[in-house]
PDB file of C-alpha atoms in Angstrom:
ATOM      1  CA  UNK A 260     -15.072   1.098 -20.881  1.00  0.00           C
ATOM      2  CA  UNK A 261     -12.426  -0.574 -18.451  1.00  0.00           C
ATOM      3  CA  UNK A 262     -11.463   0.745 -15.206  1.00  0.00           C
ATOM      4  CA  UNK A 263      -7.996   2.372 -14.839  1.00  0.00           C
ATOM      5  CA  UNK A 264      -6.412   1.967 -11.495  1.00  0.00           C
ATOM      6  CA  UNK A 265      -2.895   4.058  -9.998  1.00  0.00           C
ATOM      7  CA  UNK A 266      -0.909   1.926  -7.991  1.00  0.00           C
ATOM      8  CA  UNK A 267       2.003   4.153  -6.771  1.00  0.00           C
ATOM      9  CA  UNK A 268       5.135   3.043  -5.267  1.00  0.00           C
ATOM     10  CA  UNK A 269       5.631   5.239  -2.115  1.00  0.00           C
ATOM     11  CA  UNK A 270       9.708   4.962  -3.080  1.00  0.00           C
ATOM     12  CA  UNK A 271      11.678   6.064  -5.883  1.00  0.00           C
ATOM     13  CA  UNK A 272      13.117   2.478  -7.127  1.00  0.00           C
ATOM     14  CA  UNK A 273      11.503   1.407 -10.661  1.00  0.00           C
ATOM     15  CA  UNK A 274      12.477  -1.860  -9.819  1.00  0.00           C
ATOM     16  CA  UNK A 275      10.276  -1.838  -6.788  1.00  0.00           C
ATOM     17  CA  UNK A 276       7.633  -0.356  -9.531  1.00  0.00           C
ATOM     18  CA  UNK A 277       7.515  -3.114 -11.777  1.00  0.00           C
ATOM     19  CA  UNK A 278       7.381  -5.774  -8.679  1.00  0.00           C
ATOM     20  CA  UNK A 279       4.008  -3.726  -7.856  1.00  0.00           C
ATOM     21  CA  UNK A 280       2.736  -3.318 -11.105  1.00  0.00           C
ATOM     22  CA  UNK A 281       2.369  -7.048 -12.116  1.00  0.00           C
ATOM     23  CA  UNK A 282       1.242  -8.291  -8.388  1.00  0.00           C
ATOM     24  CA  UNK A 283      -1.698  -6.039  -8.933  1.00  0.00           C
ATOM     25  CA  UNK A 284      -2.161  -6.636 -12.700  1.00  0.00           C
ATOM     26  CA  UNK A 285      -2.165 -10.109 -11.723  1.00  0.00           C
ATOM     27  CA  UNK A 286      -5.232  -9.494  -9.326  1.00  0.00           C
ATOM     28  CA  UNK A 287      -7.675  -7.152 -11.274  1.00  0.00           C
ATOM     29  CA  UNK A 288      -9.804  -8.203 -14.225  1.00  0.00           C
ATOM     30  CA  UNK A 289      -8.286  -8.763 -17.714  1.00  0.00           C
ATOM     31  CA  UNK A 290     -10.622  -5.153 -18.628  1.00  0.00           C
ATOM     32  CA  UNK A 291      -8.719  -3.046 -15.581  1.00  0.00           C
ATOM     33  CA  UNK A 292      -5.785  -1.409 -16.483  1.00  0.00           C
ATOM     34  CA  UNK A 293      -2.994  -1.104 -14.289  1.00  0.00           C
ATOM     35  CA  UNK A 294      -1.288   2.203 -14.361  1.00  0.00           C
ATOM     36  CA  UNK A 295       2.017   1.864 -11.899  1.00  0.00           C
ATOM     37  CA  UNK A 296       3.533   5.293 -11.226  1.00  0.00           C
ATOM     38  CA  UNK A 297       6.892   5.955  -9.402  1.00  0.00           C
ATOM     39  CA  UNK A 298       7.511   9.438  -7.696  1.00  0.00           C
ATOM     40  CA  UNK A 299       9.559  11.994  -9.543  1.00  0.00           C
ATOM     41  CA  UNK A 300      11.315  12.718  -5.980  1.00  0.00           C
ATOM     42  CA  UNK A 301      11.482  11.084  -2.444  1.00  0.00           C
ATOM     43  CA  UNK A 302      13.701   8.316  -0.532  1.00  0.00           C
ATOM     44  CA  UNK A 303      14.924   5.516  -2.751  1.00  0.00           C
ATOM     45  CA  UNK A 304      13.742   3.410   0.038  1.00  0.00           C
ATOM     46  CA  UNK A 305      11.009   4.009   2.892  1.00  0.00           C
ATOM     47  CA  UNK A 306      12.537   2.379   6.000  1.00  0.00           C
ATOM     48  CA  UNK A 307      11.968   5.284   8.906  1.00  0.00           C
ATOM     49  CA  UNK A 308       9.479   8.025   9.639  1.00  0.00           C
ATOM     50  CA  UNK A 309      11.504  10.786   8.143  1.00  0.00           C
ATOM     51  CA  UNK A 310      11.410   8.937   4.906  1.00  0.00           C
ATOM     52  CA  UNK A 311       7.935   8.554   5.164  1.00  0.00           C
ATOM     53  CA  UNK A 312       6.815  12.203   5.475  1.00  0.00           C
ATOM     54  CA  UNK A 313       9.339  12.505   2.416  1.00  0.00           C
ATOM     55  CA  UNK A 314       7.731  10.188   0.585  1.00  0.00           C
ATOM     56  CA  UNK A 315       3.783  11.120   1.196  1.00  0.00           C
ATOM     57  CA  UNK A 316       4.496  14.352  -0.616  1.00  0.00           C
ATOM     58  CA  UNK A 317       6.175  12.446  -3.523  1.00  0.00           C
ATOM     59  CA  UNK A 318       3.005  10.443  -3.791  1.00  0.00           C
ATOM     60  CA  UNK A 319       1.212  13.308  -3.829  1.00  0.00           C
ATOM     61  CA  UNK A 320       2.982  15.031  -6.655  1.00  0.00           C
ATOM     62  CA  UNK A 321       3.220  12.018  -9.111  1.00  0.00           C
ATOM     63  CA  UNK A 322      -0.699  11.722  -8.568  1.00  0.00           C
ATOM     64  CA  UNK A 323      -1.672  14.801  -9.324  1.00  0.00           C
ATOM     65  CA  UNK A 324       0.625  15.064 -12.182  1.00  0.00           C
ATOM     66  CA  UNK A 325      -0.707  11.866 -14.117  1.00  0.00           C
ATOM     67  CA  UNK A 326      -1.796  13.407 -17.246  1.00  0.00           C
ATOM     68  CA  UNK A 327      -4.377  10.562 -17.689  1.00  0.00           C
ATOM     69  CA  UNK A 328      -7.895  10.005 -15.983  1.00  0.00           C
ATOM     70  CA  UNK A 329      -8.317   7.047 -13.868  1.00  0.00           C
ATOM     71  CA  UNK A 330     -10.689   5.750 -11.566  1.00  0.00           C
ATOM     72  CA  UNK A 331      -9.292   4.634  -8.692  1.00  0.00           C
ATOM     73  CA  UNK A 332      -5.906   4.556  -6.697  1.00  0.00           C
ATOM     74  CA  UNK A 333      -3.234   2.435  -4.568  1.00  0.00           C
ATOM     75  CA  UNK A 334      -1.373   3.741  -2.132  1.00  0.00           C
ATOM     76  CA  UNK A 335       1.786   0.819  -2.457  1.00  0.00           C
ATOM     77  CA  UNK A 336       3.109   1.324   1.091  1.00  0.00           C
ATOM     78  CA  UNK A 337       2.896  -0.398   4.456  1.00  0.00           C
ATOM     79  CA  UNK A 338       2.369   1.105   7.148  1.00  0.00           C
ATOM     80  CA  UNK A 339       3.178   4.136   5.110  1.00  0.00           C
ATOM     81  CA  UNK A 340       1.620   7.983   5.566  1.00  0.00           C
ATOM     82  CA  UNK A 341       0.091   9.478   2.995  1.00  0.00           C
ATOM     83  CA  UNK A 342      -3.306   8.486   2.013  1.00  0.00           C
ATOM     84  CA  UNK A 343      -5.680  10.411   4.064  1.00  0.00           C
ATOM     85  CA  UNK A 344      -3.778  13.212   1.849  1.00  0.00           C
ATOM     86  CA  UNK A 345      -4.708  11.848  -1.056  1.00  0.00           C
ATOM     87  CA  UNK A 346      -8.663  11.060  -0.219  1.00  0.00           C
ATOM     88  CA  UNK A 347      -8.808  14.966   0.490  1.00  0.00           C
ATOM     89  CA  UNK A 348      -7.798  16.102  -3.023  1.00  0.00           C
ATOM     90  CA  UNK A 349      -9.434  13.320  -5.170  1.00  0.00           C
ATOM     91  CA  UNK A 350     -13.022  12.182  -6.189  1.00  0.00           C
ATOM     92  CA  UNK A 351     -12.396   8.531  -6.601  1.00  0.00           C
ATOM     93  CA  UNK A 352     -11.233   5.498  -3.969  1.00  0.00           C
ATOM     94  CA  UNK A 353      -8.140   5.587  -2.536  1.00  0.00           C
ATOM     95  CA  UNK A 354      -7.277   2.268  -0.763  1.00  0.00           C
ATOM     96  CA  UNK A 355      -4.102   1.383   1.258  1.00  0.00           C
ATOM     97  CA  UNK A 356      -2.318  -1.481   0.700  1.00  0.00           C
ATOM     98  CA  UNK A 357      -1.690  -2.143   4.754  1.00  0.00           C
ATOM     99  CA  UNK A 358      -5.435  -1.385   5.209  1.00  0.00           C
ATOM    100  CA  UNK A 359      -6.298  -3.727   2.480  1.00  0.00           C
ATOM    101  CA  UNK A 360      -4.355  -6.371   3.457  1.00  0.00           C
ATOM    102  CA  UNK A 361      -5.557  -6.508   7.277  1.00  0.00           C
ATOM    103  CA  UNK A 362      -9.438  -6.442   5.971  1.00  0.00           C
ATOM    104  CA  UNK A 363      -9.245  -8.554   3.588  1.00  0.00           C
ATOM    105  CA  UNK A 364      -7.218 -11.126   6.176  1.00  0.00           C
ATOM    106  CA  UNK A 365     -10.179 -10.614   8.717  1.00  0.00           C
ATOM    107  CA  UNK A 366     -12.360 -11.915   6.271  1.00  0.00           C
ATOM    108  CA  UNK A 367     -10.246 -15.103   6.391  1.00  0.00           C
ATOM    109  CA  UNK A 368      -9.273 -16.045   9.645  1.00  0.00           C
ATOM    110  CA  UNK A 369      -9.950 -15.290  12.965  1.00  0.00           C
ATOM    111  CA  UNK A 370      -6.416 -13.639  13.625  1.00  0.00           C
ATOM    112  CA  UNK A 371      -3.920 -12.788  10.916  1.00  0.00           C
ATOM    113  CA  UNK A 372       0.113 -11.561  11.746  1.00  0.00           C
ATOM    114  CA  UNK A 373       2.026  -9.621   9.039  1.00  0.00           C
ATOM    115  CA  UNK A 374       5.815 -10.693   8.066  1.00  0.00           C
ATOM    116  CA  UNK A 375       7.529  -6.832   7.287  1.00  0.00           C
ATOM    117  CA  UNK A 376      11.230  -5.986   5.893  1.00  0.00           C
ATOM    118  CA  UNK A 377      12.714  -4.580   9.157  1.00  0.00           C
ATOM    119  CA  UNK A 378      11.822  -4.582  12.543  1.00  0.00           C
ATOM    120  CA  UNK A 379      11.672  -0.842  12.743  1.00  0.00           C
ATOM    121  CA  UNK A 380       9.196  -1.013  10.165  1.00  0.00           C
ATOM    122  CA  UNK A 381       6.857  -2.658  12.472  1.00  0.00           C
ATOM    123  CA  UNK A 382       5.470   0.262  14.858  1.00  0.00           C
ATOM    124  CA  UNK A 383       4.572   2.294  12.035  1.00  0.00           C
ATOM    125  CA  UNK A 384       2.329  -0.984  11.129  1.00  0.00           C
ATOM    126  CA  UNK A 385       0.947  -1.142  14.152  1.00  0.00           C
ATOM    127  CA  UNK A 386      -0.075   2.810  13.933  1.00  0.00           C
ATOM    128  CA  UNK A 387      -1.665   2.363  10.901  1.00  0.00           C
ATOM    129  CA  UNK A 388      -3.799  -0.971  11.702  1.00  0.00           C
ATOM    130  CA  UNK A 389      -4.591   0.852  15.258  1.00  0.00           C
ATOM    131  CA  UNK A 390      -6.080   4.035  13.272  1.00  0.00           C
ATOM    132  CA  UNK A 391      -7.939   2.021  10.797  1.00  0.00           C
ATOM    133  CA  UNK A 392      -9.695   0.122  13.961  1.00  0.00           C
ATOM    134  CA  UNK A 393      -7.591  -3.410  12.662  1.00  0.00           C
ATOM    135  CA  UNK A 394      -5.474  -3.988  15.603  1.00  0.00           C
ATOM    136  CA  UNK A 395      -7.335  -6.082  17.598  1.00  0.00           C
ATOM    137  CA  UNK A 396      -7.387  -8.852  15.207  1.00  0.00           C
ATOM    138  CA  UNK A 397      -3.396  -8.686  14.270  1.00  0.00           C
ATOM    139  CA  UNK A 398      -1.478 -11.318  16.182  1.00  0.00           C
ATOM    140  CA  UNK A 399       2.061  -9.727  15.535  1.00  0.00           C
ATOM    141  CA  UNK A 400       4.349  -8.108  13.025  1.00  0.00           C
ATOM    142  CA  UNK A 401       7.242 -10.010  12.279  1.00  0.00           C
ATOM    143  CA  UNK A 402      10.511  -9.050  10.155  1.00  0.00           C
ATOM    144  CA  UNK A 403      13.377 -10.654   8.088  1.00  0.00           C
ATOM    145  CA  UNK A 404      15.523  -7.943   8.878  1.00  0.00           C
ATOM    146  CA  UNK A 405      16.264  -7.075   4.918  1.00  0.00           C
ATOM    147  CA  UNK A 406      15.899  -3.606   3.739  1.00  0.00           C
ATOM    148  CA  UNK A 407      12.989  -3.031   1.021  1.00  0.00           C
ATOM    149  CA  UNK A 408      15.846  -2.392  -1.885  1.00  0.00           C
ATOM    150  CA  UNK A 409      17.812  -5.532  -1.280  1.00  0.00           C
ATOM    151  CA  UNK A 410      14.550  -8.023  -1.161  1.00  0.00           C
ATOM    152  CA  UNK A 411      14.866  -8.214  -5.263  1.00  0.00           C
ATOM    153  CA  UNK A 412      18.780  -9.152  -4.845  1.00  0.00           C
ATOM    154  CA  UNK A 413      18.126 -12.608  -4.204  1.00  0.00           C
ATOM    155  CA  UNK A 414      14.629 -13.855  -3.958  1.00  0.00           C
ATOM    156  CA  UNK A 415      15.539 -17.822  -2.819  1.00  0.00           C
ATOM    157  CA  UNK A 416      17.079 -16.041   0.237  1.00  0.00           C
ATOM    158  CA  UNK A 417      14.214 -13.760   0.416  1.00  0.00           C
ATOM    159  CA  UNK A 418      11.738 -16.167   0.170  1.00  0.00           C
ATOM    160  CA  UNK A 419      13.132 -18.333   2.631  1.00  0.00           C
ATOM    161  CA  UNK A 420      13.618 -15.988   5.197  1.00  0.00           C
ATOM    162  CA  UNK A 421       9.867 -14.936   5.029  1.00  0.00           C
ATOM    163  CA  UNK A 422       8.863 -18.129   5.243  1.00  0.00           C
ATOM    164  CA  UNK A 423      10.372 -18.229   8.315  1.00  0.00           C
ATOM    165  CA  UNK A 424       8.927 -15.701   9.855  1.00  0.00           C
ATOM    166  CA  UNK A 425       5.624 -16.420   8.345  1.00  0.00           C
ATOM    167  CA  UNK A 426       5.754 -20.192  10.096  1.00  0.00           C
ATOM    168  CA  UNK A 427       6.920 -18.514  13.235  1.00  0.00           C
ATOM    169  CA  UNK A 428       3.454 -15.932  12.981  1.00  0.00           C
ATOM    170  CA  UNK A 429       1.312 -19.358  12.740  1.00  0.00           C
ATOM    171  CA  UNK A 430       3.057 -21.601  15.399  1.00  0.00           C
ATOM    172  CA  UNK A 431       4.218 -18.888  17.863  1.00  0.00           C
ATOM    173  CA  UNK A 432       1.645 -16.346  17.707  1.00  0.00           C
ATOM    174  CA  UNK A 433      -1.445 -17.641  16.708  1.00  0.00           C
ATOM    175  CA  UNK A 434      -1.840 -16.611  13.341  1.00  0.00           C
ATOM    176  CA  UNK A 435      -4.863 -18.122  10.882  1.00  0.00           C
ATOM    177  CA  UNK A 436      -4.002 -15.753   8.173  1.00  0.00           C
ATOM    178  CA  UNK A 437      -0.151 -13.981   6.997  1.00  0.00           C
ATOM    179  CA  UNK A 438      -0.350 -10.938   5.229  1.00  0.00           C
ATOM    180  CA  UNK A 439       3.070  -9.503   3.433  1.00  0.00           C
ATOM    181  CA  UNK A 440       4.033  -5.956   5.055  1.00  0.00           C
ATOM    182  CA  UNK A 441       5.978  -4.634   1.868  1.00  0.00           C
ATOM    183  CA  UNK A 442       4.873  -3.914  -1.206  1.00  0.00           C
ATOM    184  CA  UNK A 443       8.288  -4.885  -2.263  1.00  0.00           C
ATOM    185  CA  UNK A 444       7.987  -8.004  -1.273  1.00  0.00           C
ATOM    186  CA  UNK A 445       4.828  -9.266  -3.468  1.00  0.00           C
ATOM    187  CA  UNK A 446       7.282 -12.051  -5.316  1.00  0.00           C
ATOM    188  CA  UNK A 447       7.512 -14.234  -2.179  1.00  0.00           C
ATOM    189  CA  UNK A 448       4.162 -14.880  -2.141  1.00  0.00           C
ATOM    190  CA  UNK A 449       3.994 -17.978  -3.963  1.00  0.00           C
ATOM    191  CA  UNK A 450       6.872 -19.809  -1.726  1.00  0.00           C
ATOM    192  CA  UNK A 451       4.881 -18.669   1.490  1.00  0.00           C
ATOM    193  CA  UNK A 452       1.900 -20.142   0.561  1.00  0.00           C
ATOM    194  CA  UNK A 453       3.219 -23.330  -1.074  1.00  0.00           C
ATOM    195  CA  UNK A 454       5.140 -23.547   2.634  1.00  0.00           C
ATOM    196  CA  UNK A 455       2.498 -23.134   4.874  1.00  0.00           C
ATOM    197  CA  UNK A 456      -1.519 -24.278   5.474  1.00  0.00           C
ATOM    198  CA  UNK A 457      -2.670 -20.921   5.876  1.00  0.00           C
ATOM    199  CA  UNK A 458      -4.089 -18.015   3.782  1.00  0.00           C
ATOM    200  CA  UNK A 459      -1.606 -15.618   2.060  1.00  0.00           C
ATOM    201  CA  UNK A 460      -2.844 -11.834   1.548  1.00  0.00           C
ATOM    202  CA  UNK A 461      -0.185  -9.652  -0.457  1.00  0.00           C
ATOM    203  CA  UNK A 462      -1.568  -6.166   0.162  1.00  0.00           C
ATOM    204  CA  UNK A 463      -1.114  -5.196  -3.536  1.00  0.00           C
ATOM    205  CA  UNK A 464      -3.274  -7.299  -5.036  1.00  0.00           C
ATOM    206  CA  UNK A 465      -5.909  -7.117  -1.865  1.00  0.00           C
ATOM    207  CA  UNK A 466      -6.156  -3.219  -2.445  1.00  0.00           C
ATOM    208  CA  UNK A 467      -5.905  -3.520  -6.002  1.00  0.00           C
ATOM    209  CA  UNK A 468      -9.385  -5.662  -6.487  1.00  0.00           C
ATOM    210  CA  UNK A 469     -10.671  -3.491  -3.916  1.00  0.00           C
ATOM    211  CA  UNK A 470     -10.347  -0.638  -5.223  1.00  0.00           C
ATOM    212  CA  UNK A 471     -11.282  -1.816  -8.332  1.00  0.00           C
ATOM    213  CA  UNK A 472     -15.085  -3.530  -6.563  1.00  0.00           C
ATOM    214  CA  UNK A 473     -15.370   0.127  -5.143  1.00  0.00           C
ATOM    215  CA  UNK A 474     -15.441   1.427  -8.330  1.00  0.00           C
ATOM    216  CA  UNK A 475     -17.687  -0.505  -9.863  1.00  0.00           C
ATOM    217  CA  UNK A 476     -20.277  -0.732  -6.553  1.00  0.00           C
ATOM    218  CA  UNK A 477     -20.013   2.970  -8.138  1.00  0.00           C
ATOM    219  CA  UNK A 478     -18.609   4.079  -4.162  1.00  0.00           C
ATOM    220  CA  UNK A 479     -15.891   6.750  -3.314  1.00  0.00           C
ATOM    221  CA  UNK A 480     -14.441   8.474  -0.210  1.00  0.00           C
ATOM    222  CA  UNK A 481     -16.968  10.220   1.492  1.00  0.00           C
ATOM    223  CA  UNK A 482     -16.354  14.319   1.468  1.00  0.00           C
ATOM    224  CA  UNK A 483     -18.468  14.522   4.688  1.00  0.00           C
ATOM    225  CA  UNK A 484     -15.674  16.065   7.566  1.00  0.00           C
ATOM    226  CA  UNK A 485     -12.369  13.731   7.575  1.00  0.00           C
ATOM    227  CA  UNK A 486     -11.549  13.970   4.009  1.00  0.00           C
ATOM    228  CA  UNK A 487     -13.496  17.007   2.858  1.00  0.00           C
ATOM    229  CA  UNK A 488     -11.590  19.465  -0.514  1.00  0.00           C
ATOM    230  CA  UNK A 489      -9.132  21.169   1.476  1.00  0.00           C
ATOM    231  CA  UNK A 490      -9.174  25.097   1.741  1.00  0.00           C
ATOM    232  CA  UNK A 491      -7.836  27.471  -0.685  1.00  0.00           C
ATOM    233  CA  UNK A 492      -4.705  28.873   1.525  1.00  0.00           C
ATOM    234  CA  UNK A 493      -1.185  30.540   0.423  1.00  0.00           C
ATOM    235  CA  UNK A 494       1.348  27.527   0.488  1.00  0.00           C
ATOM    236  CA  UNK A 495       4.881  29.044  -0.059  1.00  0.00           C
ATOM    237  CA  UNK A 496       7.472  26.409  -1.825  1.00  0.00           C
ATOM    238  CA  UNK A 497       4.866  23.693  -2.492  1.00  0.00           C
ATOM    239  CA  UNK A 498       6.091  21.117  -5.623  1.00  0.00           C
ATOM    240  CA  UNK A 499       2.632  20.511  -6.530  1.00  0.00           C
ATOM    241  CA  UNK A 500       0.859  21.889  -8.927  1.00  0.00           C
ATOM    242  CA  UNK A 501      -2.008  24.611  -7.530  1.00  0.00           C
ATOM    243  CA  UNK A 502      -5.427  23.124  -6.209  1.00  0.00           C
ATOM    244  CA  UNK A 503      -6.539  19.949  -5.347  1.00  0.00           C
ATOM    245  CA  UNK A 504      -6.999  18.762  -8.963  1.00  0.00           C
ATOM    246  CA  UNK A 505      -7.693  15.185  -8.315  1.00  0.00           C
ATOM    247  CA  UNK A 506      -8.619  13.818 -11.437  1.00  0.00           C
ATOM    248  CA  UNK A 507     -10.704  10.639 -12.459  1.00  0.00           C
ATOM    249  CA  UNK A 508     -12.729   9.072 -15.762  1.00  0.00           C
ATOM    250  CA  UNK A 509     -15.373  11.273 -13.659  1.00  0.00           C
ATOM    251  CA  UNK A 510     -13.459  14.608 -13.778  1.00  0.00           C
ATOM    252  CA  UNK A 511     -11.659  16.190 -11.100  1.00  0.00           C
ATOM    253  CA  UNK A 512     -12.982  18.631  -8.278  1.00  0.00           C
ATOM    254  CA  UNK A 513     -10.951  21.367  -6.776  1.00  0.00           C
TER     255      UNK A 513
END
């Protein structure tokens, strides 16, 4: 039987969706099935913090409301909140795409710099890769200064302007390896790698085969402290459905 990975958008655009979807089809094995899920509520775009606590309960909700079992899941957002939440109330790997993308690029190079949507966009980054211990190793985060809705609009300006910035992370900064910090971004990937000598990690498709190898090494979050069930307690006003519920081909715990 296959393995069925979530990817979720951490926005509400279904355009953004579908860009997700294939980059991470694209990356799996032809037996994994790709199952891309859009919230039900949130910001139509993530592009401040605000709209990232929004979103992380968004994720949350269209999660634990896929009907389905599955085995594994993507958090699609860089630099984005929201997955430790998840890795409390499921049994099965949840990997971040920003995460993904900065491992995956230390495994390439000695020193890799990300190319983001907007320069405000780029602290958050730098949060998340200095929690996950991946800072050291980043060179910079760059940006094209293009919001994450209007990166689909036109994709030969797009892909120029993160070539760019990509050429700028290698020449100025000292960059072996680029990763793209958007999820919305995945399409340019081609046109920066065709541009430029250097390795290309999209975190969709990094965190898609990784969470897919995690599944089959048969590994999941550990329950040990960080990311153990988390307590029965009275939550007033909560969207989500009661319990933890996580669900997987395994079952669900909670």
């Amino acid at each position: 039987m296959g393995v069925t990975v979530l990817v979720v958008n951490v926005n509400t655009s279904a355009a953004v969706t579908d860009v997700i979807r294939r980059s991470a089809a694209a990356a799996v094995s032809p037996t994994t099935r790709v199952v891309a899920l859009t919230p039900r509520f949130g910001p139509a775009s993530v592009e401040s913090n605000y709209e990232s606590y929004l979103s992380a309960v968004g994720v949350l909700d269209a999660v634990q409301h896929h009907p389905g079992p599955f085995d594994a899941v993507v958090h699609a957002g860089f630099g984005e909140v929201g997955r430790e939440a998840l890795q409390d109330v499921l049994d099965v790997p949840v990997v971040d795409i920003t995460e993904a993308a900065a491992h995956t690029a230390c495994l390439l190079g000695r020193t890799y710099g990300i190319v983001t949507s907007l320069d405000r966009a780029a602290p958050a980054i730098g949060d998340r890769l200095l929690l996950a211990g991946l800072a050291g190793r980043c060179s910079g985060v760059r940006s094209v200064d293009l919001p994450v809705l209007a990166l689909e609009a036109d994709p030969e300006v797009t892909a120029k302007a993160f070539v760019e910035q990509a050429r700028r992370c290698v020449e100025e900064d000292g960059a072996e390896v680029v990763c793209l910090g958007c999820a919305g971004m995945s399409g340019v990937h081609e046109a920066v790698a065709q541009a430029l000598d250097v390795p290309v990690v999209d975190g969709v498709a990094a965190a898609a085969r990784l969470a897919e190898s995690l599944v089959g090494l048969g590994l999941s979050t550990s329950k040990v402290r960080s990311y153990a069930p988390p307590r029965a307690g009275d939550v007033r006003g909560w969207p989500l459905r009661a319990g933890s519920g996580g669900r997987s081909s395994g079952g669900a715990h909670g």
